[in-house]
Coordinates of C-alpha atoms in Angstrom, one line a residue:
M79 CA -3.5 -225.6 -8.4
T80 CA -1.3 -225.9 -5.4
Q81 CA -1.4 -222.8 -3.3
H82 CA 1.8 -222.1 -1.5
T83 CA 2.6 -219.3 1.4
N84 CA 5.5 -217.7 3.0
A85 CA 6.2 -217.5 6.8
Y86 CA 3.9 -214.2 6.9
G87 CA 1.0 -216.0 5.2
Q88 CA 1.4 -214.1 1.8
P89 CA 0.8 -216.4 -1.5
V90 CA 4.5 -217.0 -3.2
G91 CA 5.4 -219.2 -6.1
A92 CA 6.1 -222.7 -6.0
P93 CA 9.8 -223.4 -4.6
L94 CA 12.5 -224.3 -6.7
P95 CA 15.2 -225.4 -4.0
D96 CA 17.4 -227.3 -6.7
W97 CA 17.5 -224.7 -9.3
Q98 CA 20.8 -223.9 -10.9
P99 CA 21.3 -221.6 -14.0
R100 CA 20.9 -223.8 -17.2
S101 CA 23.9 -223.9 -19.6
W102 CA 24.4 -221.6 -22.8
P103 CA 23.1 -223.2 -25.8
S104 CA 26.1 -224.3 -28.1
Y105 CA 26.5 -224.2 -31.8
E106 CA 25.5 -228.2 -32.4
T107 CA 24.4 -230.3 -35.5
F108 CA 20.5 -231.7 -34.9
N109 CA 19.7 -234.3 -37.1
G110 CA 16.1 -235.2 -38.2
Q111 CA 14.1 -237.5 -40.2
Y112 CA 13.6 -234.8 -43.1
C113 CA 16.0 -232.2 -42.1
R114 CA 19.4 -231.4 -40.3
L115 CA 19.9 -228.0 -38.1
E116 CA 23.6 -226.9 -38.7
P117 CA 25.1 -223.7 -37.2
L118 CA 24.6 -221.1 -40.0
S119 CA 27.6 -220.4 -42.1
A120 CA 27.7 -217.8 -44.8
E121 CA 30.5 -220.1 -46.7
R122 CA 28.3 -223.6 -46.3
H123 CA 25.1 -222.2 -46.6
G124 CA 24.8 -218.5 -48.1
R125 CA 24.7 -219.3 -51.7
D126 CA 21.4 -221.9 -51.5
L127 CA 19.8 -219.9 -48.6
Y128 CA 19.6 -217.0 -51.4
A129 CA 18.6 -219.1 -53.9
A130 CA 16.0 -220.7 -52.3
Y131 CA 14.7 -217.3 -50.8
A132 CA 14.8 -215.9 -54.3
L133 CA 12.3 -218.3 -55.2
A134 CA 9.7 -216.3 -53.3
I135 CA 7.1 -214.0 -55.6
D136 CA 7.8 -210.6 -53.6
G137 CA 9.7 -209.5 -50.5
G138 CA 6.9 -209.9 -48.4
D139 CA 8.4 -212.9 -46.3
W140 CA 10.6 -210.0 -44.9
T141 CA 7.5 -207.4 -43.9
Y142 CA 7.6 -208.5 -40.3
M143 CA 11.4 -209.4 -40.3
F144 CA 13.8 -206.5 -39.3
A145 CA 15.9 -207.7 -42.0
E146 CA 14.9 -206.2 -45.8
P147 CA 14.7 -208.1 -48.7
F148 CA 17.9 -208.8 -50.1
T149 CA 18.8 -207.7 -53.8
S150 CA 21.6 -209.6 -54.8
E151 CA 23.7 -213.0 -53.6
A152 CA 26.3 -210.5 -52.3
E153 CA 24.2 -208.6 -50.0
Y154 CA 22.8 -211.5 -48.4
L155 CA 26.0 -213.1 -47.8
A156 CA 27.4 -210.1 -46.4
Y157 CA 24.2 -210.2 -43.9
A158 CA 25.0 -214.0 -43.4
R159 CA 28.4 -213.1 -42.6
K160 CA 27.3 -210.6 -40.1
I161 CA 25.2 -212.8 -38.0
E162 CA 27.1 -216.4 -38.2
Q163 CA 28.3 -217.3 -35.0
G164 CA 26.7 -214.8 -32.8
K165 CA 26.6 -215.5 -29.3
D166 CA 22.8 -214.1 -29.1
P167 CA 20.9 -215.1 -31.0
M168 CA 22.6 -218.3 -32.4
H169 CA 21.1 -218.9 -36.1
F170 CA 21.1 -222.4 -37.6
A171 CA 20.6 -223.3 -40.8
V172 CA 17.9 -226.1 -42.0
I173 CA 19.3 -228.9 -44.6
D174 CA 16.8 -230.5 -46.7
L175 CA 18.3 -234.2 -46.2
R176 CA 16.9 -235.1 -50.0
S177 CA 18.9 -232.3 -51.6
Q178 CA 21.9 -231.5 -48.9
R179 CA 20.8 -227.5 -49.7
A180 CA 20.0 -225.5 -46.9
V181 CA 16.5 -223.9 -47.2
G182 CA 16.1 -221.7 -44.4
T183 CA 17.3 -220.4 -40.8
L184 CA 16.0 -220.0 -37.5
A185 CA 17.4 -218.9 -34.3
L186 CA 17.8 -219.2 -30.3
M187 CA 17.7 -215.6 -29.1
R188 CA 16.9 -213.6 -25.8
I189 CA 18.9 -216.4 -23.9
D190 CA 18.4 -215.6 -20.1
T191 CA 20.6 -218.8 -18.5
A192 CA 19.8 -217.6 -14.7
H193 CA 15.8 -217.9 -15.4
G194 CA 15.9 -220.8 -17.7
V195 CA 14.1 -219.0 -20.5
V196 CA 15.0 -218.5 -24.4
E197 CA 13.1 -217.4 -27.5
V198 CA 12.9 -218.9 -30.9
G199 CA 13.1 -216.4 -33.7
H200 CA 14.5 -214.9 -37.0
V201 CA 12.3 -217.6 -38.4
A202 CA 13.3 -217.0 -42.1
F203 CA 11.9 -219.8 -44.1
S204 CA 12.3 -219.8 -47.5
P205 CA 9.3 -221.4 -50.2
L206 CA 11.4 -224.8 -50.2
L207 CA 10.8 -225.0 -46.6
K208 CA 7.0 -223.5 -45.9
Q209 CA 4.4 -226.0 -44.8
T210 CA 6.6 -228.7 -45.2
S211 CA 7.6 -231.5 -42.9
M212 CA 11.1 -230.1 -42.5
A213 CA 9.6 -226.6 -41.2
T214 CA 7.6 -228.4 -38.2
E215 CA 10.9 -231.0 -37.4
A216 CA 13.2 -227.8 -37.4
H217 CA 11.2 -226.5 -34.8
Y218 CA 10.9 -229.6 -33.1
L219 CA 15.0 -230.1 -32.9
L220 CA 15.2 -226.9 -31.5
M221 CA 12.5 -226.9 -29.2
R222 CA 13.8 -230.4 -27.8
Y223 CA 17.4 -229.2 -27.6
A224 CA 16.4 -225.9 -25.5
I225 CA 14.0 -227.6 -23.0
E226 CA 14.8 -231.5 -22.9
Q227 CA 18.6 -231.0 -23.2
L228 CA 19.5 -228.3 -21.6
G229 CA 16.5 -228.1 -19.5
Y230 CA 15.2 -224.6 -20.2
R231 CA 12.0 -223.8 -18.1
R232 CA 10.5 -221.7 -20.8
Y233 CA 10.4 -221.5 -24.7
E234 CA 9.4 -218.2 -25.8
W235 CA 7.6 -217.2 -29.3
K236 CA 7.3 -213.6 -29.9
C237 CA 5.7 -211.7 -33.2
D238 CA 4.4 -208.4 -34.4
S239 CA 0.7 -208.8 -33.7
C240 CA -0.1 -208.0 -37.7
N241 CA 1.8 -211.2 -38.6
L242 CA -0.8 -213.7 -38.6
P243 CA 0.5 -216.5 -40.1
S244 CA 3.4 -216.3 -37.6
R245 CA 0.6 -216.3 -34.8
K246 CA -1.4 -219.4 -36.2
A247 CA 2.4 -221.1 -36.6
A248 CA 2.6 -220.6 -32.9
L249 CA -0.8 -221.8 -32.0
R250 CA -0.1 -224.8 -34.3
L251 CA 3.5 -225.8 -32.9
G252 CA 2.0 -225.9 -29.3
F253 CA 2.7 -222.5 -27.8
Q254 CA 0.0 -220.9 -25.4
F255 CA -0.9 -217.2 -26.2
E256 CA -0.2 -215.0 -23.4
G257 CA -0.9 -211.6 -24.3
L258 CA -0.2 -208.1 -26.1
F259 CA 2.6 -205.9 -25.4
R260 CA 1.4 -202.8 -26.8
Q261 CA 3.7 -200.5 -28.8
A262 CA 6.9 -202.6 -27.6
I263 CA 8.9 -201.9 -30.6
V264 CA 9.8 -199.6 -33.2
Y265 CA 11.3 -200.8 -36.3
K266 CA 11.4 -200.2 -39.8
G267 CA 9.6 -196.8 -39.3
R268 CA 6.4 -198.0 -38.0
S269 CA 5.3 -198.9 -34.4
R270 CA 5.0 -203.1 -33.5
D271 CA 2.5 -204.3 -30.9
T272 CA 4.1 -207.6 -29.8
C273 CA 2.1 -211.1 -29.0
W274 CA 3.9 -213.3 -26.8
F275 CA 3.7 -216.9 -26.6
S276 CA 5.1 -219.4 -24.6
I277 CA 6.0 -223.4 -23.7
I278 CA 7.0 -224.3 -20.7
D279 CA 8.8 -227.4 -19.3
G280 CA 6.0 -229.4 -17.5
E281 CA 3.8 -229.0 -21.1
W282 CA 7.1 -230.6 -23.1
P283 CA 6.1 -234.7 -22.9
P284 CA 2.5 -234.5 -24.6
L285 CA 3.8 -232.3 -26.8
K286 CA 6.9 -233.9 -27.8
Q287 CA 5.0 -237.1 -28.1
A288 CA 2.5 -235.4 -30.3
F289 CA 5.5 -234.0 -32.8
E290 CA 6.8 -237.7 -33.0
R291 CA 3.4 -239.0 -33.9
W292 CA 3.0 -236.2 -36.5
L293 CA 6.5 -236.7 -37.7
A294 CA 6.5 -240.3 -38.0
A295 CA 6.7 -241.8 -41.8
E296 CA 3.0 -243.7 -41.2
N297 CA 1.6 -240.1 -41.0
F298 CA 1.9 -239.0 -44.4
N299 CA 1.0 -240.8 -47.6
A300 CA 2.7 -241.9 -50.5
E301 CA 2.1 -238.1 -51.9
G302 CA 3.4 -236.7 -48.6
T303 CA 0.2 -235.4 -47.3
Q304 CA -0.5 -235.8 -43.7
R305 CA -3.1 -237.9 -42.6
M306 CA -3.4 -236.2 -38.9
K307 CA -2.8 -232.7 -38.4
L308 CA -0.7 -231.9 -35.6
E309 CA -3.2 -230.1 -33.4
A310 CA -5.3 -233.5 -33.4
L311 CA -2.5 -235.6 -31.9
R312 CA -2.0 -233.5 -28.8

């Protein structure tokens, strides 16, 4: 690693003489091979999303979310109306290209244009979306938008330290674990230690290549089972 020093001989970070604040993300539609991301709309997506979430055997998918399980369609629609078109977080619905139905959501949040930092969060994937090519592609599409199109330097993932599936998902997607923030949040009447992960812009080119190789049709057999794991392609 190159060592940079200032006029006083003190070590300093790498210079960024041409740095400019990045643009705020916009509500766009992102098209993939297996799914499409659309700005969340309670009217267009709400009923499909409630039906997809209702397929879960219990409310465990919401344990580490700030929202609680929804007991009725009306309750979920009210929630979706509250969060749609928000400035931060910005929620997107994941649309299954085969059924053309919304099967989950995720969001860009904690948007910091001055420093080029953004977090992906509020990841609410239904049983129709979990552990599918759509789930990986949804993350890839939003990641590519933030890092490649908007030029953000840092793409973050944070989760409750108790949420082992989320921690494993972050590592599978190529995020680097950075540490544990103890007693960072109080939610749902309990304390949360938060795990921090990130991808930085210099890591994006090989990650992008791995995503595209994994998502390629030839990486799946006739039953849709992957031939190579994403981790093996990095």
